[in-house]
PDB file of C-alpha atoms in Angstrom:
ATOM      1  CA  UNK A  15      -8.484 -28.636   8.468  1.00 80.00           C
ATOM      2  CA  UNK A  16      -4.716 -29.708   8.744  1.00 90.00           C
ATOM      3  CA  UNK A  17      -2.848 -26.510  10.235  1.00 95.00           C
ATOM      4  CA  UNK A  18      -0.223 -24.891   7.738  1.00 95.00           C
ATOM      5  CA  UNK A  19       3.107 -24.958   9.102  1.00 95.00           C
ATOM      6  CA  UNK A  20       3.197 -21.424   9.195  1.00 95.00           C
ATOM      7  CA  UNK A  21       0.228 -21.004  11.438  1.00 97.00           C
ATOM      8  CA  UNK A  22       1.455 -23.789  13.648  1.00 96.00           C
ATOM      9  CA  UNK A  23       4.137 -21.852  15.825  1.00 95.00           C
ATOM     10  CA  UNK A  24       1.014 -18.894  16.882  1.00 96.00           C
ATOM     11  CA  UNK A  25      -1.410 -22.372  17.876  1.00 96.00           C
ATOM     12  CA  UNK A  26       0.902 -23.180  20.160  1.00 96.00           C
ATOM     13  CA  UNK A  27       1.616 -19.919  21.703  1.00 95.00           C
ATOM     14  CA  UNK A  28      -1.575 -19.474  21.679  1.00 95.00           C
ATOM     15  CA  UNK A  29      -2.313 -16.714  20.195  1.00 96.00           C
ATOM     16  CA  UNK A  30      -4.099 -18.391  17.174  1.00 97.00           C
ATOM     17  CA  UNK A  31      -6.982 -21.232  18.746  1.00 96.00           C
ATOM     18  CA  UNK A  32      -8.375 -23.014  15.821  1.00 96.00           C
ATOM     19  CA  UNK A  33      -7.363 -22.506  12.049  1.00 97.00           C
ATOM     20  CA  UNK A  34     -11.065 -23.066  10.179  1.00 96.00           C
ATOM     21  CA  UNK A  35     -10.329 -22.604   6.602  1.00 96.00           C
ATOM     22  CA  UNK A  36      -8.286 -20.652   4.525  1.00 96.00           C
ATOM     23  CA  UNK A  37      -9.912 -17.689   2.492  1.00 93.00           C
ATOM     24  CA  UNK A  38      -7.434 -16.626  -0.499  1.00 91.00           C
ATOM     25  CA  UNK A  39      -4.359 -17.933  -1.629  1.00 90.00           C
ATOM     26  CA  UNK A  40      -2.831 -14.465  -3.936  1.00 84.00           C
ATOM     27  CA  UNK A  41       1.046 -14.296  -5.263  1.00 81.00           C
ATOM     28  CA  UNK A  42       1.825 -12.508  -2.208  1.00 84.00           C
ATOM     29  CA  UNK A  43       0.276 -13.992   0.996  1.00 91.00           C
ATOM     30  CA  UNK A  44      -2.066 -16.215   1.982  1.00 95.00           C
ATOM     31  CA  UNK A  45      -5.057 -15.795   3.848  1.00 96.00           C
ATOM     32  CA  UNK A  46      -6.804 -18.269   6.505  1.00 97.00           C
ATOM     33  CA  UNK A  47      -9.728 -17.847   8.644  1.00 97.00           C
ATOM     34  CA  UNK A  48      -9.059 -18.513  12.153  1.00 97.00           C
ATOM     35  CA  UNK A  49     -10.297 -18.062  15.921  1.00 97.00           C
ATOM     36  CA  UNK A  50      -7.870 -16.033  18.310  1.00 96.00           C
ATOM     37  CA  UNK A  51      -9.091 -14.248  21.431  1.00 90.00           C
ATOM     38  CA  UNK A  52     -12.596 -15.247  21.120  1.00 91.00           C
ATOM     39  CA  UNK A  53     -13.147 -13.712  18.012  1.00 96.00           C
ATOM     40  CA  UNK A  54     -13.260 -14.760  14.369  1.00 97.00           C
ATOM     41  CA  UNK A  55     -10.412 -13.126  12.951  1.00 97.00           C
ATOM     42  CA  UNK A  56      -7.852 -13.289   9.113  1.00 96.00           C
ATOM     43  CA  UNK A  57      -4.441 -14.767   9.478  1.00 97.00           C
ATOM     44  CA  UNK A  58      -2.541 -13.059   6.621  1.00 95.00           C
ATOM     45  CA  UNK A  59       0.481 -15.406   5.731  1.00 94.00           C
ATOM     46  CA  UNK A  60       3.428 -13.865   3.486  1.00 90.00           C
ATOM     47  CA  UNK A  61       4.690 -15.812   0.947  1.00 85.00           C
ATOM     48  CA  UNK A  62       8.728 -15.718   1.193  1.00 76.00           C
ATOM     49  CA  UNK A  63      10.211 -12.969  -1.166  1.00 63.00           C
ATOM     50  CA  UNK A  64      11.292 -16.271  -3.366  1.00 57.00           C
ATOM     51  CA  UNK A  65       7.911 -17.499  -3.686  1.00 48.00           C
ATOM     52  CA  UNK A  66       5.823 -13.983  -4.300  1.00 49.00           C
ATOM     53  CA  UNK A  67       5.169 -12.855  -7.603  1.00 48.00           C
ATOM     54  CA  UNK A  68       5.233  -9.451  -6.519  1.00 47.00           C
ATOM     55  CA  UNK A  69       7.810  -7.361  -8.952  1.00 49.00           C
ATOM     56  CA  UNK A  70       9.287  -3.776  -9.019  1.00 51.00           C
ATOM     57  CA  UNK A  71      10.111  -4.176  -5.500  1.00 53.00           C
ATOM     58  CA  UNK A  72      12.554  -1.540  -5.045  1.00 52.00           C
ATOM     59  CA  UNK A  73      10.204   0.921  -6.280  1.00 55.00           C
ATOM     60  CA  UNK A  74       7.851   0.562  -3.820  1.00 49.00           C
ATOM     61  CA  UNK A  75      10.090   0.903  -0.486  1.00 55.00           C
ATOM     62  CA  UNK A  76      12.008   3.784  -1.829  1.00 57.00           C
ATOM     63  CA  UNK A  77      11.474   6.173   1.237  1.00 54.00           C
ATOM     64  CA  UNK A  78      11.385   3.832   4.310  1.00 49.00           C
ATOM     65  CA  UNK A  79      13.496   3.978   6.863  1.00 56.00           C
ATOM     66  CA  UNK A  80      16.047   1.422   7.494  1.00 45.00           C
ATOM     67  CA  UNK A  81      17.074   0.896  11.146  1.00 51.00           C
ATOM     68  CA  UNK A  82      20.985   1.571  10.592  1.00 53.00           C
ATOM     69  CA  UNK A  83      23.515   1.664   8.010  1.00 51.00           C
ATOM     70  CA  UNK A  84      24.615  -1.893   8.486  1.00 55.00           C
ATOM     71  CA  UNK A  85      21.262  -2.238   6.790  1.00 47.00           C
ATOM     72  CA  UNK A  86      21.045   0.261   4.206  1.00 47.00           C
ATOM     73  CA  UNK A  87      24.553  -0.969   2.774  1.00 50.00           C
ATOM     74  CA  UNK A  88      23.273  -4.270   2.883  1.00 45.00           C
ATOM     75  CA  UNK A  89      20.053  -3.569   1.125  1.00 45.00           C
ATOM     76  CA  UNK A  90      22.371  -1.517  -1.985  1.00 50.00           C
ATOM     77  CA  UNK A  91      24.850  -4.964  -1.909  1.00 55.00           C
ATOM     78  CA  UNK A  92      20.778  -6.949  -2.476  1.00 51.00           C
ATOM     79  CA  UNK A  93      23.468  -9.696  -0.474  1.00 57.00           C
ATOM     80  CA  UNK A  94      21.615 -12.499   2.035  1.00 58.00           C
ATOM     81  CA  UNK A  95      21.362 -10.154   4.519  1.00 54.00           C
ATOM     82  CA  UNK A  96      19.571  -7.247   2.035  1.00 50.00           C
ATOM     83  CA  UNK A  97      17.158  -9.482   1.287  1.00 58.00           C
ATOM     84  CA  UNK A  98      16.478 -10.312   4.848  1.00 58.00           C
ATOM     85  CA  UNK A  99      16.294  -6.878   5.602  1.00 58.00           C
ATOM     86  CA  UNK A 100      13.842  -6.195   2.268  1.00 61.00           C
ATOM     87  CA  UNK A 101      11.668  -9.365   3.561  1.00 63.00           C
ATOM     88  CA  UNK A 102      11.391  -7.936   7.156  1.00 60.00           C
ATOM     89  CA  UNK A 103      10.328  -4.445   5.343  1.00 64.00           C
ATOM     90  CA  UNK A 104       7.924  -5.939   3.435  1.00 63.00           C
ATOM     91  CA  UNK A 105       5.890  -7.677   6.020  1.00 67.00           C
ATOM     92  CA  UNK A 106       6.247  -5.002   8.995  1.00 77.00           C
ATOM     93  CA  UNK A 107       5.157  -2.352   6.426  1.00 82.00           C
ATOM     94  CA  UNK A 108       1.066  -3.667   6.169  1.00 87.00           C
ATOM     95  CA  UNK A 109       0.793  -3.836   9.764  1.00 87.00           C
ATOM     96  CA  UNK A 110       2.268  -0.101  10.075  1.00 91.00           C
ATOM     97  CA  UNK A 111       0.401   1.316   7.740  1.00 94.00           C
ATOM     98  CA  UNK A 112      -2.733  -0.477   9.203  1.00 94.00           C
ATOM     99  CA  UNK A 113      -2.379   1.723  12.219  1.00 93.00           C
ATOM    100  CA  UNK A 114      -0.814   4.943  10.884  1.00 95.00           C
ATOM    101  CA  UNK A 115      -4.543   4.734   8.886  1.00 97.00           C
ATOM    102  CA  UNK A 116      -6.791   4.106  11.150  1.00 94.00           C
ATOM    103  CA  UNK A 117      -5.267   6.593  13.832  1.00 95.00           C
ATOM    104  CA  UNK A 118      -5.968   9.296  10.466  1.00 96.00           C
ATOM    105  CA  UNK A 119      -9.749   7.992  10.018  1.00 96.00           C
ATOM    106  CA  UNK A 120      -9.122   6.039   6.929  1.00 98.00           C
ATOM    107  CA  UNK A 121     -11.543   2.559   7.109  1.00 98.00           C
ATOM    108  CA  UNK A 122      -8.979   0.033   7.147  1.00 98.00           C
ATOM    109  CA  UNK A 123      -9.229  -3.834   8.427  1.00 96.00           C
ATOM    110  CA  UNK A 124      -8.018  -3.264  12.647  1.00 94.00           C
ATOM    111  CA  UNK A 125      -4.820  -4.741  13.006  1.00 92.00           C
ATOM    112  CA  UNK A 126      -4.314  -7.311  15.882  1.00 92.00           C
ATOM    113  CA  UNK A 127      -0.427  -7.569  15.550  1.00 89.00           C
ATOM    114  CA  UNK A 128       2.327  -9.620  13.548  1.00 88.00           C
ATOM    115  CA  UNK A 129       4.000 -12.591  14.565  1.00 88.00           C
ATOM    116  CA  UNK A 130       7.212 -13.650  12.457  1.00 83.00           C
ATOM    117  CA  UNK A 131       5.336 -13.619   8.697  1.00 86.00           C
ATOM    118  CA  UNK A 132       1.572 -13.508  10.174  1.00 93.00           C
ATOM    119  CA  UNK A 133      -0.510 -10.383  10.813  1.00 94.00           C
ATOM    120  CA  UNK A 134      -3.366 -11.286  12.386  1.00 95.00           C
ATOM    121  CA  UNK A 135      -6.210  -8.790  11.776  1.00 95.00           C
ATOM    122  CA  UNK A 136      -9.885  -8.063  11.450  1.00 96.00           C
ATOM    123  CA  UNK A 137     -12.778 -10.096   9.398  1.00 97.00           C
ATOM    124  CA  UNK A 138     -14.489  -7.383   7.152  1.00 97.00           C
ATOM    125  CA  UNK A 139     -18.075  -8.375   7.132  1.00 96.00           C
ATOM    126  CA  UNK A 140     -21.146  -8.031   5.002  1.00 95.00           C
ATOM    127  CA  UNK A 141     -24.536  -6.573   6.200  1.00 92.00           C
ATOM    128  CA  UNK A 142     -25.841 -10.384   6.329  1.00 94.00           C
ATOM    129  CA  UNK A 143     -22.586 -11.548   8.585  1.00 94.00           C
ATOM    130  CA  UNK A 144     -20.890 -13.425   5.265  1.00 94.00           C
ATOM    131  CA  UNK A 145     -16.904 -12.653   4.562  1.00 95.00           C
ATOM    132  CA  UNK A 146     -17.394  -9.423   2.101  1.00 97.00           C
ATOM    133  CA  UNK A 147     -17.178  -9.737  -1.203  1.00 97.00           C
ATOM    134  CA  UNK A 148     -15.013  -7.157  -3.467  1.00 97.00           C
ATOM    135  CA  UNK A 149     -15.616  -4.362  -4.888  1.00 98.00           C
ATOM    136  CA  UNK A 150     -15.490  -6.040  -8.199  1.00 98.00           C
ATOM    137  CA  UNK A 151     -18.155  -8.094  -7.038  1.00 97.00           C
ATOM    138  CA  UNK A 152     -20.785  -5.547  -6.305  1.00 97.00           C
ATOM    139  CA  UNK A 153     -23.521  -4.232  -8.371  1.00 97.00           C
ATOM    140  CA  UNK A 154     -23.773  -0.396  -8.238  1.00 97.00           C
ATOM    141  CA  UNK A 155     -27.038   1.617  -9.330  1.00 98.00           C
ATOM    142  CA  UNK A 156     -25.882   5.320  -9.991  1.00 98.00           C
ATOM    143  CA  UNK A 157     -26.283   7.147  -6.945  1.00 98.00           C
ATOM    144  CA  UNK A 158     -24.717   4.128  -5.150  1.00 98.00           C
ATOM    145  CA  UNK A 159     -20.898   4.613  -7.500  1.00 98.00           C
ATOM    146  CA  UNK A 160     -21.161   8.656  -6.889  1.00 98.00           C
ATOM    147  CA  UNK A 161     -20.965   8.154  -3.176  1.00 98.00           C
ATOM    148  CA  UNK A 162     -18.537   5.902  -2.683  1.00 98.00           C
ATOM    149  CA  UNK A 163     -16.293   7.468  -5.426  1.00 98.00           C
ATOM    150  CA  UNK A 164     -16.465  11.041  -3.556  1.00 98.00           C
ATOM    151  CA  UNK A 165     -15.870   8.596  -0.221  1.00 98.00           C
ATOM    152  CA  UNK A 166     -12.651   7.033  -2.300  1.00 98.00           C
ATOM    153  CA  UNK A 167     -11.557   9.991  -2.988  1.00 98.00           C
ATOM    154  CA  UNK A 168     -12.201  11.355   0.618  1.00 98.00           C
ATOM    155  CA  UNK A 169      -9.450   7.642   1.668  1.00 98.00           C
ATOM    156  CA  UNK A 170      -6.948   8.765  -0.689  1.00 98.00           C
ATOM    157  CA  UNK A 171      -6.558  12.041   0.515  1.00 98.00           C
ATOM    158  CA  UNK A 172      -6.642  10.819   3.993  1.00 98.00           C
ATOM    159  CA  UNK A 173      -3.528   8.249   3.556  1.00 98.00           C
ATOM    160  CA  UNK A 174      -1.995  11.113   1.843  1.00 98.00           C
ATOM    161  CA  UNK A 175      -2.333  13.899   4.475  1.00 98.00           C
ATOM    162  CA  UNK A 176      -0.687  10.486   6.883  1.00 97.00           C
ATOM    163  CA  UNK A 177       2.182  10.452   4.341  1.00 96.00           C
ATOM    164  CA  UNK A 178       1.295   7.210   2.812  1.00 97.00           C
ATOM    165  CA  UNK A 179      -0.381   6.387  -1.029  1.00 97.00           C
ATOM    166  CA  UNK A 180      -1.411   2.722  -1.357  1.00 97.00           C
ATOM    167  CA  UNK A 181       0.401   1.991  -4.606  1.00 94.00           C
ATOM    168  CA  UNK A 182      -1.576  -0.904  -5.823  1.00 94.00           C
ATOM    169  CA  UNK A 183      -5.435   0.290  -4.521  1.00 97.00           C
ATOM    170  CA  UNK A 184      -8.051  -1.386  -7.399  1.00 97.00           C
ATOM    171  CA  UNK A 185     -11.438  -3.127  -7.350  1.00 98.00           C
ATOM    172  CA  UNK A 186     -10.019  -6.151  -6.526  1.00 96.00           C
ATOM    173  CA  UNK A 187      -8.633  -4.293  -3.152  1.00 96.00           C
ATOM    174  CA  UNK A 188     -11.240  -2.706  -1.806  1.00 98.00           C
ATOM    175  CA  UNK A 189     -14.325  -4.731   0.029  1.00 98.00           C
ATOM    176  CA  UNK A 190     -17.587  -3.750   1.101  1.00 98.00           C
ATOM    177  CA  UNK A 191     -18.662  -4.603   4.684  1.00 97.00           C
ATOM    178  CA  UNK A 192     -22.483  -3.448   6.146  1.00 94.00           C
ATOM    179  CA  UNK A 193     -21.333   0.631   6.022  1.00 96.00           C
ATOM    180  CA  UNK A 194     -19.158   0.306   2.355  1.00 97.00           C
ATOM    181  CA  UNK A 195     -15.610   0.408   1.104  1.00 98.00           C
ATOM    182  CA  UNK A 196     -12.505  -0.777   3.194  1.00 98.00           C
ATOM    183  CA  UNK A 197      -9.492  -0.892   2.389  1.00 98.00           C
ATOM    184  CA  UNK A 198      -6.691  -3.479   2.176  1.00 96.00           C
ATOM    185  CA  UNK A 199      -3.409  -5.342   0.656  1.00 93.00           C
ATOM    186  CA  UNK A 200      -1.206  -2.599   2.093  1.00 93.00           C
ATOM    187  CA  UNK A 201       2.419  -3.990   2.154  1.00 88.00           C
ATOM    188  CA  UNK A 202       3.479  -1.895  -0.601  1.00 88.00           C
ATOM    189  CA  UNK A 203       2.243   1.586   1.024  1.00 93.00           C
ATOM    190  CA  UNK A 204       4.039   4.062  -0.498  1.00 93.00           C
ATOM    191  CA  UNK A 205       5.949   6.902   1.891  1.00 93.00           C
ATOM    192  CA  UNK A 206       4.252  10.243  -0.276  1.00 95.00           C
ATOM    193  CA  UNK A 207       7.302  12.348   0.763  1.00 92.00           C
ATOM    194  CA  UNK A 208      10.041   9.811   0.107  1.00 88.00           C
ATOM    195  CA  UNK A 209       9.581   8.209  -3.096  1.00 91.00           C
ATOM    196  CA  UNK A 210      10.122   9.431  -6.545  1.00 91.00           C
ATOM    197  CA  UNK A 211       6.995   7.580  -7.917  1.00 92.00           C
ATOM    198  CA  UNK A 212       4.410   8.816  -5.144  1.00 95.00           C
ATOM    199  CA  UNK A 213       2.691  11.105  -7.521  1.00 96.00           C
ATOM    200  CA  UNK A 214       2.340   8.501 -10.508  1.00 96.00           C
ATOM    201  CA  UNK A 215       1.269   5.793  -8.176  1.00 96.00           C
ATOM    202  CA  UNK A 216      -1.080   8.355  -6.737  1.00 97.00           C
ATOM    203  CA  UNK A 217      -2.416   8.840 -10.016  1.00 97.00           C
ATOM    204  CA  UNK A 218      -2.281   5.044 -10.496  1.00 97.00           C
ATOM    205  CA  UNK A 219      -4.625   4.644  -7.253  1.00 98.00           C
ATOM    206  CA  UNK A 220      -6.940   7.517  -8.122  1.00 98.00           C
ATOM    207  CA  UNK A 221      -7.459   6.637 -12.116  1.00 97.00           C
ATOM    208  CA  UNK A 222      -8.403   2.959 -11.031  1.00 98.00           C
ATOM    209  CA  UNK A 223     -10.989   3.875  -8.551  1.00 98.00           C
ATOM    210  CA  UNK A 224     -11.961   6.851 -10.981  1.00 98.00           C
ATOM    211  CA  UNK A 225     -12.751   4.088 -13.709  1.00 98.00           C
ATOM    212  CA  UNK A 226     -14.115   1.906 -11.837  1.00 98.00           C
ATOM    213  CA  UNK A 227     -16.798   3.927 -11.000  1.00 98.00           C
ATOM    214  CA  UNK A 228     -16.845   5.606 -14.036  1.00 98.00           C
ATOM    215  CA  UNK A 229     -17.815   2.396 -15.584  1.00 98.00           C
ATOM    216  CA  UNK A 230     -21.874   3.180 -13.830  1.00 98.00           C
ATOM    217  CA  UNK A 231     -21.094   6.972 -14.458  1.00 98.00           C
ATOM    218  CA  UNK A 232     -19.142   8.232 -17.268  1.00 98.00           C
ATOM    219  CA  UNK A 233     -19.216  11.686 -15.757  1.00 97.00           C
ATOM    220  CA  UNK A 234     -16.841  10.709 -13.552  1.00 98.00           C
ATOM    221  CA  UNK A 235     -14.168  10.373 -15.587  1.00 97.00           C
ATOM    222  CA  UNK A 236     -13.669  13.828 -16.698  1.00 96.00           C
ATOM    223  CA  UNK A 237     -12.065  14.151 -12.958  1.00 98.00           C
ATOM    224  CA  UNK A 238      -8.939  15.088 -11.755  1.00 97.00           C
ATOM    225  CA  UNK A 239      -8.404  14.754  -8.099  1.00 98.00           C
ATOM    226  CA  UNK A 240      -4.960  13.134  -8.986  1.00 97.00           C
ATOM    227  CA  UNK A 241      -3.221  16.159  -9.847  1.00 97.00           C
ATOM    228  CA  UNK A 242      -5.477  18.521  -7.648  1.00 98.00           C
ATOM    229  CA  UNK A 243      -4.784  16.829  -4.477  1.00 97.00           C
ATOM    230  CA  UNK A 244      -0.823  16.242  -5.505  1.00 97.00           C
ATOM    231  CA  UNK A 245      -0.777  20.193  -6.495  1.00 97.00           C
ATOM    232  CA  UNK A 246      -2.488  21.146  -2.410  1.00 97.00           C
ATOM    233  CA  UNK A 247       0.230  18.544  -0.780  1.00 97.00           C
ATOM    234  CA  UNK A 248       2.819  19.598  -2.565  1.00 96.00           C
ATOM    235  CA  UNK A 249       2.733  23.048  -1.372  1.00 96.00           C
ATOM    236  CA  UNK A 250       1.702  22.466   2.191  1.00 97.00           C
ATOM    237  CA  UNK A 251      -2.083  23.077   2.032  1.00 97.00           C
ATOM    238  CA  UNK A 252      -3.773  19.327   1.684  1.00 98.00           C
ATOM    239  CA  UNK A 253      -5.549  18.463   4.679  1.00 98.00           C
ATOM    240  CA  UNK A 254      -8.211  15.718   5.387  1.00 97.00           C
ATOM    241  CA  UNK A 255     -10.920  18.439   5.321  1.00 97.00           C
ATOM    242  CA  UNK A 256      -9.774  20.092   2.527  1.00 98.00           C
ATOM    243  CA  UNK A 257     -12.750  20.419   0.074  1.00 98.00           C
ATOM    244  CA  UNK A 258     -11.935  18.832  -3.517  1.00 98.00           C
ATOM    245  CA  UNK A 259     -13.399  19.908  -7.018  1.00 97.00           C
ATOM    246  CA  UNK A 260     -12.185  17.493  -9.331  1.00 97.00           C
ATOM    247  CA  UNK A 261     -11.338  20.365 -11.628  1.00 96.00           C
ATOM    248  CA  UNK A 262      -7.792  21.115 -12.292  1.00 94.00           C
ATOM    249  CA  UNK A 263      -6.150  23.604 -14.951  1.00 90.00           C
ATOM    250  CA  UNK A 264      -2.201  22.210 -15.979  1.00 83.00           C
ATOM    251  CA  UNK A 265       0.445  24.819 -16.257  1.00 76.00           C
ATOM    252  CA  UNK A 266       1.092  25.834 -20.159  1.00 71.00           C
ATOM    253  CA  UNK A 267       4.781  26.188 -18.633  1.00 67.00           C
ATOM    254  CA  UNK A 268       7.548  24.571 -20.827  1.00 60.00           C
ATOM    255  CA  UNK A 269       9.265  22.348 -18.220  1.00 61.00           C
ATOM    256  CA  UNK A 270      12.486  22.501 -17.704  1.00 64.00           C
ATOM    257  CA  UNK A 271      14.708  19.018 -19.101  1.00 63.00           C
ATOM    258  CA  UNK A 272      18.095  20.296 -18.338  1.00 68.00           C
ATOM    259  CA  UNK A 273      16.939  21.164 -14.761  1.00 68.00           C
ATOM    260  CA  UNK A 274      15.162  18.519 -14.204  1.00 64.00           C
ATOM    261  CA  UNK A 275      17.882  16.079 -15.595  1.00 72.00           C
ATOM    262  CA  UNK A 276      20.828  18.366 -13.806  1.00 73.00           C
ATOM    263  CA  UNK A 277      18.726  17.564  -9.976  1.00 72.00           C
ATOM    264  CA  UNK A 278      18.427  14.012 -10.985  1.00 77.00           C
ATOM    265  CA  UNK A 279      22.468  13.737 -11.522  1.00 75.00           C
ATOM    266  CA  UNK A 280      23.308  15.696  -8.951  1.00 75.00           C
ATOM    267  CA  UNK A 281      20.927  12.907  -6.666  1.00 75.00           C
ATOM    268  CA  UNK A 282      22.511  10.360  -8.376  1.00 76.00           C
ATOM    269  CA  UNK A 283      25.981  11.181  -7.481  1.00 79.00           C
ATOM    270  CA  UNK A 284      24.538  12.066  -3.485  1.00 77.00           C
ATOM    271  CA  UNK A 285      23.372   9.059  -3.356  1.00 71.00           C
ATOM    272  CA  UNK A 286      27.268   7.433  -4.570  1.00 73.00           C
ATOM    273  CA  UNK A 287      28.897   9.576  -2.261  1.00 73.00           C
ATOM    274  CA  UNK A 288      26.757   8.197   0.970  1.00 71.00           C
ATOM    275  CA  UNK A 289      27.044   5.273  -0.702  1.00 69.00           C
ATOM    276  CA  UNK A 290      30.632   5.420  -0.430  1.00 67.00           C
ATOM    277  CA  UNK A 291      30.698   6.801   2.842  1.00 68.00           C
ATOM    278  CA  UNK A 292      28.941   4.038   4.679  1.00 66.00           C
ATOM    279  CA  UNK A 293      30.777   1.521   2.571  1.00 61.00           C
ATOM    280  CA  UNK A 294      34.631   1.271   3.255  1.00 60.00           C
ATOM    281  CA  UNK A 295      34.805  -1.535   0.237  1.00 61.00           C
ATOM    282  CA  UNK A 296      33.539   1.130  -2.268  1.00 53.00           C
ATOM    283  CA  UNK A 297      35.608   1.556  -5.301  1.00 56.00           C
ATOM    284  CA  UNK A 298      36.206   5.235  -4.087  1.00 54.00           C
ATOM    285  CA  UNK A 299      37.545   4.605  -0.679  1.00 54.00           C
ATOM    286  CA  UNK A 300      40.049   1.973  -2.864  1.00 55.00           C
TER     287      UNK A 300
END
C-alpha cells in the first residue's frame, strides 16, 4: 500500500521496514500493520486533536503531571501552546500506561516506543495466528464467561494497584488472543489517586465488564466489585493479591452534603490561588 504521510518519517529513519496495510480506522487513531525489526507489529497513528472525536479530554487528563509551571499556565489558558501540551500528554499517556501496566502484570500489548504521533507495539494474534478479535466478536460459553469475568476483575484490580484506571474499558477495548483477554486502547488512562472522577470511571469499567459477561451468566450482574475494590483502595488495603468477594454493604449514614460542598469550594479557592501565583497577568495580581 501507499505509505501514509504520518508513517513516512519512520520508514525513512528505519524504524518501520514496510507498511503492510491498515487494520483499523478510529475516531482517535488509525492502526496499521507494519514490519519492524524483523517482526510484524502494529503502528497506532494518533490523529491531531482537531480531527479526533474523543470528548471531555480534560476530565481524563485531570491529575496527570505537567512538566513545568509554563505548561500548566498554558493548559489553563487553553491557548495554542496549551493545546500542544495536551496533545503531547495524550500521545505519551498510552505508551507510559502500557509500560507501567506490563510491569504490574496486566495483560496489555508490548510497547516498542512512541515516535511523534505513532505508537509502535505488539500485534496481538489469536490461536490460529490471525489478528485477534475483539471480545464482542467472541461467542462465550458459561464456563468461559465466568472465568474471563474473574480474570478481567483481577486485571482491573492490578491496574488500580498500579495507580491507573482504564477509563474507557469495554468489550470493544479487549482483544482475545490464544491465552485469553488482552486490554488495549489506553490514551485516556486515568490517574486513580489524582482524578476526581476516578471512582466513577472505575465503576463504569467494572460495570461494562459485568454487563458483557452477564449476558451469558446473569448472576454476575449482582456483583459489586467496583465499590468493594474502591473502598479497599481508598483505605490503603488493596493489593494485587487481595481476595475480592463481589459483595459490598453500602453505608446507611446520611451523607454530609454541606461538608462536601465546603470541600469543593476550598478546592476551587486553592486552585484559583495557584493560578494567580503562576500567572502574573491573573486579575488578582493587577
